[in-house]
Amino acid sequence: MAKATATKDSAIDGSPFISASEALIVQLLCGCSLAFSLWVANSVYSIHLLTDPSNTLLLIWIIELPIVILLYSRYRRNRKRCTYLRAVGRGLLALPAGAAINFLGAVALGAPVTIQYLPKTVNWSLMMSVFTTVPASCVLGSSWADWRRIFAQTKPNGSIEYLICLPAHGAVIGGWFGAWPMPLDWERPWQEWPICVSYGAITGYLVAMVASLGFALAHNRSCLPKRD
Amino acid sequence: MARKMEPRRRSPSGKWEYIWPMWLTLLLHVVAIFLFTRGFLLTRTELPYYSSCSDISQSPCFSSSDNLNSTTNSSDGSCWTKPAINRLVIIVLDALRFDFVAPSSFFPESKPWMDKLQVLRMVASRNGSSARIFKAFADPPTTSLQRLKGLTTGGLPTFVDVGNSFGAPAIVEDNLIHQLVQNGKKVLMMGDDTWTQLFPHHFERSYPYPSFNVKDLDTVDNGCIDHLIPSLHEENWDVLISHFLGVDHAGHIFGVDSNPMIEKLQQYNNILERVIEELESQSGPGGLHENTMLIVMGDHGQTLNGDHGGGGSEEVETAVFAMNFKKPPSSIPPEFDSSACRLDMDGNNVCISSMQQLDFAATVSALIGIPFPYGSIGRINPELYALGARRWDLGAPQEPSESDVWMQNYANVLCVNSWQVKRYIDVYSASSAVGFSSDDLSRIASTYAQAESHWLHSTKKLLSGSKNGSDTILPTLQKQIDAYFNFLATVAELARLKWTEFDLKLMISGILIMLLSIIFQILSMLRGNKQLGIFMPLSGASGIFSISTLAYVLLAIRACSFLSNSYILEEGKVANFLLATSGIVMLRYAVRKEKLLPESFGFLLLCAFCQFSIEVGLTKQAATSAFMKEHTSWILNITSGFPVWEFVAEVAPMLALILLAFLLYKATNNSSFKWAWKYTIRSTILSYMLILLHWISDGNRIGFALMPESIGRNYVPRIIYAISLGQLLLLSFGALFEDNSLDCKKNLITKTVAILSAWSSTVILLSGKQGPMIACASTIGGYCILRMDNTGERTTERPSSSSAVDPFRVMQWSLFAVCLFFCSGHWCAFDGLRYGAAFVGFEEFVLIRQAILLTIDTFGFSIILPVLGLPFLVATMKQANQTKHFIYTQLSQAYVMYGLSTAITTTFAILCVTVQRRHLMVWGLFAPKFVFDVVGLLLTDIFTCWASLYYFDQVKDDQ
């Protein structure tokens, strides 16, 4: 009980406000950087997911990572006690940790574990980590209660938490559905691991980003009178 | 003594109160499956008619006695066609792949098993030799018995006969061997004893050797070799059949790409070389083999894995090599030449023609000059026929050319052939209840009428009349032959359709009964809810919604995945994907509740482990070499290479087994076990130790001679079986005498532990080295699932509903069981069976005993243990209500739920074979899947019923 109230307090306390336009900009930048990384891969290195999934995924997460960290660290919790740099630091720390969790999940669900697939799986988990855990750790820090509330109970509180929670879930669920066509005997190159899963995850991420924008907007509307 | 149970209000009458739904389900399933199988597995009516020499007078064709060229007299005892050869040597090499015979230059890349039968290629490419290699297409099902039947009857045996393959009943239909005997030919047989079972009274002499011990690569072959060469010097046979089995067995045990296979092929090469030399040396004028033909053929092909039975191209493509020692034939008319030529690596030109196995019986009958089997629907293959047809043109100097004579003769033979096929089709349609449709019949009739009228009006006159110039004869003959080809092709095509025709009415009624049983199961599940005092759970409520609904969603996904062949092929991965999904959801709940994190995390790790072993199993399924199916385990597969790994692979299973024994010991140390139970359970530990002993004495690595080889090999497993059996008997009787004083829940746990331990030793022994690992994995997985109950949301939010069995856990339990099936190196195909397991402890083949062992090996971890272990789910539920009635109601509900999940997936598998019955892969993929699922469902039902008798005892508290 005590824990629950504490959670609530911290949520009200530390959750920074993010206006609709800011949320839009954050999401736009994230989306654009994703598109930009794909463009760079295609035009500069002339690779894409089909031809060289490993390096394309590497490119995606390397380009996406600083943008996500820099953007979300601005909305860190407990601004007084936590500097911007510290938020960036824990975002960087969350990258391998989240990748490990995603890696385990992928392997449990059936990702191949042979050596030739290892770089692909690692890069894929790093990308998923950028989508899921990195923004959350920038904003939430190490607050276990908040993590649990957002990821285990799906009860985001405050517009910034919508921006964290929904895209993360979208990416995971999109990736899960993306694995469905893999066993089919169409013999298309994109049925290889992790291509279609990555497509699914990116699609889910983008769709959930739009949805989260809507939720954040609605949340802001309902909260504004209270703040006044 | 534990707490005494208070009598309940309305007490049930007895155990049947709880268990009748399971028995009724079993009954419904048996009926449904029986009906469906009758409709799905095809049947063909066998006609009791036989062809005879005199029948030819009914045909419009020339019989060989009213000879069209009057060059030979008709005193040679022939009847339908003029004999072209006197003696025939047929060497059948079981499971002969096409690429064993054809030169490697015919394939994109050269594989180790190619070019091993050098002699056939050399002889075929030798200039001026009358030998030819054919690519022969077998009709599925490509099992030996069906193929032998098809080769000798010239018909299309159906899949339903596969069931007879273990019993090999005699062929009652008219067939080649019968005709040979009927016409005074003496048949000598050696090799595979299936022949003597098929033709018990036909052979003049036979040297049969047992064929069913797949581990035995040499007995049959050596027997053949011993008798083959000496027999070639004898005069007292006309047809010699020699059936070699080594390649088939080598494929089953080791796969195609393996050393034993290559050694076998090299051995065959030597034998064939000697046979050809022998025959050639006596083929001079007046020699013993002046007019002998040699045919070397496969009955079917095999996949790289040694599998056959389905309709895959590797399975149906086999080879026929035919050679006449008489003299080289002149080239046959190019219209009939289907051969493709290519240079082999020695620069010789090798030509390969193609033929259908269906045509074999008719062609051989025509060559030898006996009536064609009554039910033959094959066509006389021009190229194979041409190899023998050399005899009568010698004395025909007035003929314009050899090929004209050949054409005339061939046209007449085709006339006989077409007439015989037409006769069979007419009689079959008239006598069989499920004949050809009238549309098809009229189509057949019209093509035949066309050919026949052409025959009567022009060709016959031409042939019997004056000798016109070849310029008029040839086009007419060509037209005539084309007309017959057209007719025979039509018949073959329709027959292939026909004997893959299903009885939809029976199939649909079977499906309807399956659906009925599902409805019944759902109702009895709901009835259980009611008895437990729960109203229909509102699935909209948050807690129940997310977790119970997910169970049904996962079940639905799994069931629907059977509609696609790709998902069936990767069923293990699909099941594991769903299991891991449920594990992730579980983890989420664990995080939410902040308890049991290690368990749910461990469960995910376990899923990863399962995934890994399933993947290894799949690579084995795809294609592997040097993989011992008898030793079964994927463990061996990993270890190729490093000695350290090999050592680990050797020791790890033993450690796992010791760990299991230790766990069992700890479990029985619990004071709640009565001594009788305790010691029954502990004898399992003895069994485990014996298994260790068995492995140590079996393995070469630590192989110091503890005891004579044979004792370790056979007696130790038998002792283990005996201990298991004794335990089971004790337990069954113990269940009768047991007193009611114990706490019901503890009682249930004791019984479950006892029965699981009794079964486990046999299952582990049969599973080989991977057994203990899988057993450990299933123990861990089962433990995680059991603990999971407390993470469920409902217990806290709505305590009243916690008394119902959680469908999510039952679902997880059954998904996990499915995963274990694939983890333990099985898959849903007949080559997924580990025949080696059937011979653990026994050398000789006894059908029922070996079938039971094979069943225990195949379904031990996936059906027997999970079904018997299901009471754990109920016994570990935390609840206030501890009465017997309550617990039994829950238990019966759990069983019904488990049965329901199996029944739903099986129903979808059945629906899927119904929908896909015209699919290319129906025999290769869907039918085996169907058979496995159906057997699995029946076993689940049977074990559920058995468990119900064992676990439920009379509720005596109704006084």
Tab-separated table of N, CA, C and O in Angstrom, chain B residues 415-489:
chain	number	residue	atom	x	y	z
B	415	CYS	N	-2.507	-52.737	-79.117
B	415	CYS	CA	-3.911	-53.067	-79.308
B	415	CYS	C	-4.360	-54.017	-78.211
B	415	CYS	O	-5.400	-53.815	-77.571
B	416	VAL	N	-3.544	-55.036	-77.957
B	416	VAL	CA	-3.868	-55.980	-76.880
B	416	VAL	C	-3.904	-55.252	-75.547
B	416	VAL	O	-4.821	-55.416	-74.743
B	417	ASN	N	-2.906	-54.429	-75.348
B	417	ASN	CA	-2.790	-53.670	-74.111
B	417	ASN	C	-4.044	-52.827	-73.878
B	417	ASN	O	-4.666	-52.871	-72.806
B	418	SER	N	-4.460	-52.081	-74.892
B	418	SER	CA	-5.611	-51.198	-74.740
B	418	SER	C	-6.886	-51.995	-74.499
B	418	SER	O	-7.715	-51.623	-73.671
B	419	TRP	N	-6.993	-53.088	-75.219
B	419	TRP	CA	-8.184	-53.912	-75.042
B	419	TRP	C	-8.265	-54.417	-73.599
B	419	TRP	O	-9.309	-54.390	-72.969
B	420	GLN	N	-7.104	-54.850	-73.068
B	420	GLN	CA	-7.095	-55.393	-71.704
B	420	GLN	C	-7.428	-54.313	-70.683
B	420	GLN	O	-8.192	-54.532	-69.753
B	421	VAL	N	-6.883	-53.117	-70.877
B	421	VAL	CA	-7.163	-52.032	-69.936
B	421	VAL	C	-8.641	-51.661	-69.988
B	421	VAL	O	-9.299	-51.484	-68.968
B	422	LYS	N	-9.159	-51.619	-71.214
B	422	LYS	CA	-10.578	-51.271	-71.369
B	422	LYS	C	-11.452	-52.308	-70.679
B	422	LYS	O	-12.422	-51.969	-70.000
B	423	ARG	N	-11.078	-53.557	-70.836
B	423	ARG	CA	-11.850	-54.622	-70.195
B	423	ARG	C	-11.842	-54.433	-68.684
B	423	ARG	O	-12.872	-54.516	-68.019
B	424	TYR	N	-10.680	-54.115	-68.131
B	424	TYR	CA	-10.589	-53.942	-66.685
B	424	TYR	C	-11.460	-52.780	-66.227
B	424	TYR	O	-12.203	-52.889	-65.250
B	425	ILE	N	-11.367	-51.670	-66.950
B	425	ILE	CA	-12.137	-50.489	-66.544
B	425	ILE	C	-13.631	-50.810	-66.569
B	425	ILE	O	-14.382	-50.463	-65.648
B	426	ASP	N	-14.073	-51.492	-67.621
B	426	ASP	CA	-15.498	-51.834	-67.732
B	426	ASP	C	-15.933	-52.712	-66.570
B	426	ASP	O	-16.949	-52.449	-65.916
B	427	VAL	N	-15.144	-53.747	-66.310
B	427	VAL	CA	-15.533	-54.678	-65.251
B	427	VAL	C	-15.464	-53.995	-63.897
B	427	VAL	O	-16.333	-54.182	-63.049
B	428	TYR	N	-14.446	-53.179	-63.698
B	428	TYR	CA	-14.304	-52.501	-62.411
B	428	TYR	C	-15.501	-51.609	-62.163
B	428	TYR	O	-16.084	-51.601	-61.080
B	429	SER	N	-15.895	-50.841	-63.170
B	429	SER	CA	-17.022	-49.925	-62.987
B	429	SER	C	-18.301	-50.697	-62.731
B	429	SER	O	-19.160	-50.260	-61.978
B	430	ALA	N	-18.417	-51.843	-63.367
B	430	ALA	CA	-19.648	-52.602	-63.195
B	430	ALA	C	-19.699	-53.266	-61.824
B	430	ALA	O	-20.770	-53.375	-61.226
B	431	SER	N	-18.561	-53.678	-61.305
B	431	SER	CA	-18.611	-54.491	-60.097
B	431	SER	C	-18.333	-53.713	-58.825
B	431	SER	O	-18.705	-54.137	-57.750
B	432	SER	N	-17.690	-52.589	-58.943
B	432	SER	CA	-17.348	-51.875	-57.727
B	432	SER	C	-18.435	-50.871	-57.387
B	432	SER	O	-19.014	-50.228	-58.262
B	433	ALA	N	-18.700	-50.756	-56.102
B	433	ALA	CA	-19.737	-49.828	-55.655
B	433	ALA	C	-19.346	-48.384	-55.968
B	433	ALA	O	-20.185	-47.561	-56.302
B	434	VAL	N	-18.056	-48.124	-55.868
B	434	VAL	CA	-17.602	-46.759	-56.139
B	434	VAL	C	-16.751	-46.782	-57.407
B	434	VAL	O	-15.543	-46.658	-57.351
B	435	GLY	N	-17.408	-46.948	-58.533
B	435	GLY	CA	-16.693	-47.028	-59.794
B	435	GLY	C	-16.377	-45.643	-60.330
B	435	GLY	O	-16.452	-44.643	-59.625
B	436	PHE	N	-16.026	-45.608	-61.588
B	436	PHE	CA	-15.753	-44.325	-62.219
B	436	PHE	C	-17.067	-43.601	-62.480
B	436	PHE	O	-18.119	-44.232	-62.630
B	437	SER	N	-17.005	-42.301	-62.536
B	437	SER	CA	-18.219	-41.552	-62.852
B	437	SER	C	-18.563	-41.760	-64.325
B	437	SER	O	-17.715	-42.118	-65.138
B	438	SER	N	-19.839	-41.527	-64.653
B	438	SER	CA	-20.269	-41.814	-66.024
B	438	SER	C	-19.578	-40.890	-67.021
B	438	SER	O	-19.308	-41.286	-68.154
B	439	ASP	N	-19.272	-39.680	-66.587
B	439	ASP	CA	-18.534	-38.757	-67.462
B	439	ASP	C	-17.192	-39.357	-67.876
B	439	ASP	O	-16.835	-39.388	-69.057
B	440	ASP	N	-16.490	-39.817	-66.843
B	440	ASP	CA	-15.168	-40.380	-67.098
B	440	ASP	C	-15.290	-41.611	-67.989
B	440	ASP	O	-14.494	-41.808	-68.906
B	441	LEU	N	-16.298	-42.417	-67.683
B	441	LEU	CA	-16.460	-43.644	-68.457
B	441	LEU	C	-16.707	-43.340	-69.921
B	441	LEU	O	-16.141	-43.974	-70.813
B	442	SER	N	-17.537	-42.326	-70.157
B	442	SER	CA	-17.830	-42.035	-71.562
B	442	SER	C	-16.601	-41.454	-72.255
B	442	SER	O	-16.374	-41.688	-73.439
B	443	ARG	N	-15.810	-40.742	-71.475
B	443	ARG	CA	-14.582	-40.211	-72.069
B	443	ARG	C	-13.643	-41.358	-72.447
B	443	ARG	O	-13.085	-41.388	-73.556
B	444	ILE	N	-13.519	-42.313	-71.517
B	444	ILE	CA	-12.673	-43.469	-71.811
B	444	ILE	C	-13.220	-44.216	-73.024
B	444	ILE	O	-12.482	-44.577	-73.952
B	445	ALA	N	-14.542	-44.411	-73.011
B	445	ALA	CA	-15.155	-45.177	-74.089
B	445	ALA	C	-14.928	-44.497	-75.436
B	445	ALA	O	-14.628	-45.158	-76.439
B	446	SER	N	-15.035	-43.170	-75.459
B	446	SER	CA	-14.909	-42.502	-76.757
B	446	SER	C	-13.475	-42.562	-77.270
B	446	SER	O	-13.255	-42.791	-78.461
B	447	THR	N	-12.501	-42.396	-76.379
B	447	THR	CA	-11.126	-42.485	-76.881
B	447	THR	C	-10.826	-43.897	-77.344
B	447	THR	O	-10.126	-44.096	-78.335
B	448	TYR	N	-11.399	-44.872	-76.632
B	448	TYR	CA	-11.136	-46.242	-77.048
B	448	TYR	C	-11.812	-46.542	-78.382
B	448	TYR	O	-11.211	-47.159	-79.268
B	449	ALA	N	-13.051	-46.073	-78.499
B	449	ALA	CA	-13.783	-46.330	-79.743
B	449	ALA	C	-13.032	-45.742	-80.930
B	449	ALA	O	-12.929	-46.356	-82.001
B	450	GLN	N	-12.498	-44.573	-80.723
B	450	GLN	CA	-11.728	-43.904	-81.773
B	450	GLN	C	-10.553	-44.773	-82.220
B	450	GLN	O	-10.361	-45.046	-83.409
B	451	ALA	N	-9.795	-45.219	-81.194
B	451	ALA	CA	-8.621	-46.023	-81.503
B	451	ALA	C	-9.023	-47.339	-82.157
B	451	ALA	O	-8.393	-47.797	-83.116
B	452	GLU	N	-10.105	-47.917	-81.665
B	452	GLU	CA	-10.484	-49.225	-82.152
B	452	GLU	C	-10.996	-49.156	-83.593
B	452	GLU	O	-10.694	-50.011	-84.432
B	453	SER	N	-11.768	-48.102	-83.852
B	453	SER	CA	-12.305	-48.014	-85.211
B	453	SER	C	-11.171	-47.782	-86.206
B	453	SER	O	-11.165	-48.334	-87.305
B	454	HIS	N	-10.212	-47.003	-85.769
B	454	HIS	CA	-9.053	-46.798	-86.637
B	454	HIS	C	-8.355	-48.127	-86.891
B	454	HIS	O	-7.951	-48.435	-88.016
B	455	TRP	N	-8.272	-48.899	-85.831
B	455	TRP	CA	-7.630	-50.218	-85.939
B	455	TRP	C	-8.386	-51.097	-86.929
B	455	TRP	O	-7.805	-51.675	-87.843
B	456	LEU	N	-9.710	-51.182	-86.730
B	456	LEU	CA	-10.487	-52.106	-87.540
B	456	LEU	C	-10.534	-51.678	-88.993
B	456	LEU	O	-10.504	-52.490	-89.899
B	457	HIS	N	-10.606	-50.359	-89.199
B	457	HIS	CA	-10.851	-49.909	-90.564
B	457	HIS	C	-9.611	-49.738	-91.400
B	457	HIS	O	-9.633	-49.954	-92.585
B	458	SER	N	-8.549	-49.341	-90.771
B	458	SER	CA	-7.387	-49.150	-91.639
B	458	SER	C	-6.208	-50.027	-91.257
B	458	SER	O	-5.695	-50.789	-92.084
B	459	THR	N	-5.821	-49.980	-90.008
B	459	THR	CA	-4.556	-50.609	-89.664
B	459	THR	C	-4.583	-52.113	-89.852
B	459	THR	O	-3.675	-52.711	-90.411
B	460	LYS	N	-5.703	-52.708	-89.381
B	460	LYS	CA	-5.739	-54.159	-89.426
B	460	LYS	C	-5.663	-54.654	-90.870
B	460	LYS	O	-4.954	-55.601	-91.193
B	461	LYS	N	-6.401	-53.942	-91.697
B	461	LYS	CA	-6.377	-54.311	-93.121
B	461	LYS	C	-4.983	-54.180	-93.687
B	461	LYS	O	-4.478	-55.045	-94.407
B	462	LEU	N	-4.389	-53.074	-93.316
B	462	LEU	CA	-3.051	-52.834	-93.829
B	462	LEU	C	-2.086	-53.938	-93.429
B	462	LEU	O	-1.303	-54.436	-94.234
B	463	LEU	N	-2.187	-54.298	-92.144
B	463	LEU	CA	-1.218	-55.255	-91.628
B	463	LEU	C	-1.458	-56.654	-92.162
B	463	LEU	O	-0.529	-57.375	-92.510
B	464	SER	N	-2.729	-57.016	-92.211
B	464	SER	CA	-2.991	-58.384	-92.642
B	464	SER	C	-3.010	-58.495	-94.163
B	464	SER	O	-2.787	-59.560	-94.713
B	465	GLY	N	-3.263	-57.374	-94.790
B	465	GLY	CA	-3.370	-57.395	-96.232
B	465	GLY	C	-2.017	-57.439	-96.916
B	465	GLY	O	-0.996	-57.821	-96.344
B	466	SER	N	-2.050	-57.015	-98.108
B	466	SER	CA	-0.839	-57.097	-98.917
B	466	SER	C	0.225	-56.150	-98.380
B	466	SER	O	-0.039	-55.239	-97.625
B	467	LYS	N	1.407	-56.393	-98.781
B	467	LYS	CA	2.504	-55.565	-98.317
B	467	LYS	C	2.552	-54.301	-99.165
B	467	LYS	O	3.057	-54.317	-100.275
B	468	ASN	N	1.948	-53.268	-98.590
B	468	ASN	CA	2.051	-51.997	-99.297
B	468	ASN	C	3.422	-51.405	-99.040
B	468	ASN	O	4.183	-51.908	-98.235
B	469	GLY	N	3.671	-50.367	-99.671
B	469	GLY	CA	4.933	-49.686	-99.446
B	469	GLY	C	4.956	-49.086	-98.057
B	469	GLY	O	3.926	-48.809	-97.462
B	470	SER	N	6.124	-48.937	-97.521
B	470	SER	CA	6.242	-48.431	-96.159
B	470	SER	C	5.712	-47.007	-96.057
B	470	SER	O	5.388	-46.533	-94.989
B	471	ASP	N	5.634	-46.321	-97.170
B	471	ASP	CA	5.191	-44.931	-97.087
B	471	ASP	C	3.728	-44.830	-96.680
B	471	ASP	O	3.303	-43.841	-96.103
B	472	THR	N	2.925	-45.843	-96.936
B	472	THR	CA	1.546	-45.783	-96.450
B	472	THR	C	1.409	-46.439	-95.089
B	472	THR	O	0.556	-46.043	-94.308
B	473	ILE	N	2.205	-47.418	-94.866
B	473	ILE	CA	2.059	-48.126	-93.579
B	473	ILE	C	2.473	-47.241	-92.418
B	473	ILE	O	1.760	-47.114	-91.435
B	474	LEU	N	3.607	-46.627	-92.560
B	474	LEU	CA	4.160	-45.932	-91.410
B	474	LEU	C	3.256	-44.845	-90.834
B	474	LEU	O	2.991	-44.844	-89.638
B	475	PRO	N	2.743	-43.933	-91.667
B	475	PRO	CA	1.859	-42.909	-91.082
B	475	PRO	C	0.634	-43.520	-90.423
B	475	PRO	O	0.213	-43.061	-89.358
B	476	THR	N	0.076	-44.555	-91.018
B	476	THR	CA	-1.107	-45.183	-90.424
B	476	THR	C	-0.758	-45.777	-89.067
B	476	THR	O	-1.480	-45.601	-88.096
B	477	LEU	N	0.359	-46.468	-89.039
B	477	LEU	CA	0.790	-47.069	-87.777
B	477	LEU	C	1.015	-46.003	-86.719
B	477	LEU	O	0.592	-46.127	-85.572
B	478	GLN	N	1.644	-44.959	-87.152
B	478	GLN	CA	1.942	-43.881	-86.210
B	478	GLN	C	0.656	-43.327	-85.622
B	478	GLN	O	0.543	-43.104	-84.420
B	479	LYS	N	-0.310	-43.144	-86.495
B	479	LYS	CA	-1.587	-42.598	-86.049
B	479	LYS	C	-2.252	-43.562	-85.074
B	479	LYS	O	-2.830	-43.169	-84.048
B	480	GLN	N	-2.158	-44.841	-85.437
B	480	GLN	CA	-2.763	-45.863	-84.586
B	480	GLN	C	-2.134	-45.873	-83.190
B	480	GLN	O	-2.812	-45.874	-82.175
B	481	ILE	N	-0.824	-45.825	-83.172
B	481	ILE	CA	-0.121	-45.861	-81.882
B	481	ILE	C	-0.463	-44.628	-81.063
B	481	ILE	O	-0.700	-44.699	-79.862
B	482	ASP	N	-0.551	-43.498	-81.741
B	482	ASP	CA	-0.924	-42.275	-81.027
B	482	ASP	C	-2.306	-42.413	-80.407
B	482	ASP	O	-2.540	-41.978	-79.272
B	483	ALA	N	-3.224	-43.014	-81.137
B	483	ALA	CA	-4.577	-43.174	-80.620
B	483	ALA	C	-4.572	-44.045	-79.370
B	483	ALA	O	-5.242	-43.742	-78.381
B	484	TYR	N	-3.789	-45.122	-79.410
B	484	TYR	CA	-3.705	-45.982	-78.223
B	484	TYR	C	-3.034	-45.262	-77.062
B	484	TYR	O	-3.469	-45.377	-75.916
B	485	PHE	N	-1.990	-44.550	-77.367
B	485	PHE	CA	-1.322	-43.785	-76.305
B	485	PHE	C	-2.309	-42.846	-75.644
B	485	PHE	O	-2.348	-42.703	-74.425
B	486	ASN	N	-3.101	-42.201	-76.489
B	486	ASN	CA	-4.079	-41.249	-75.986
B	486	ASN	C	-5.043	-41.935	-75.028
B	486	ASN	O	-5.305	-41.461	-73.921
B	487	PHE	N	-5.532	-43.086	-75.457
B	487	PHE	CA	-6.466	-43.834	-74.620
B	487	PHE	C	-5.816	-44.232	-73.292
B	487	PHE	O	-6.370	-44.007	-72.210
B	488	LEU	N	-4.628	-44.813	-73.368
B	488	LEU	CA	-3.980	-45.309	-72.150
B	488	LEU	C	-3.620	-44.163	-71.209
B	488	LEU	O	-3.722	-44.292	-69.988
B	489	ALA	N	-3.229	-43.041	-71.789
B	489	ALA	CA	-2.905	-41.891	-70.948
B	489	ALA	C	-4.160	-41.404	-70.235
B	489	ALA	O	-4.120	-41.044	-69.055
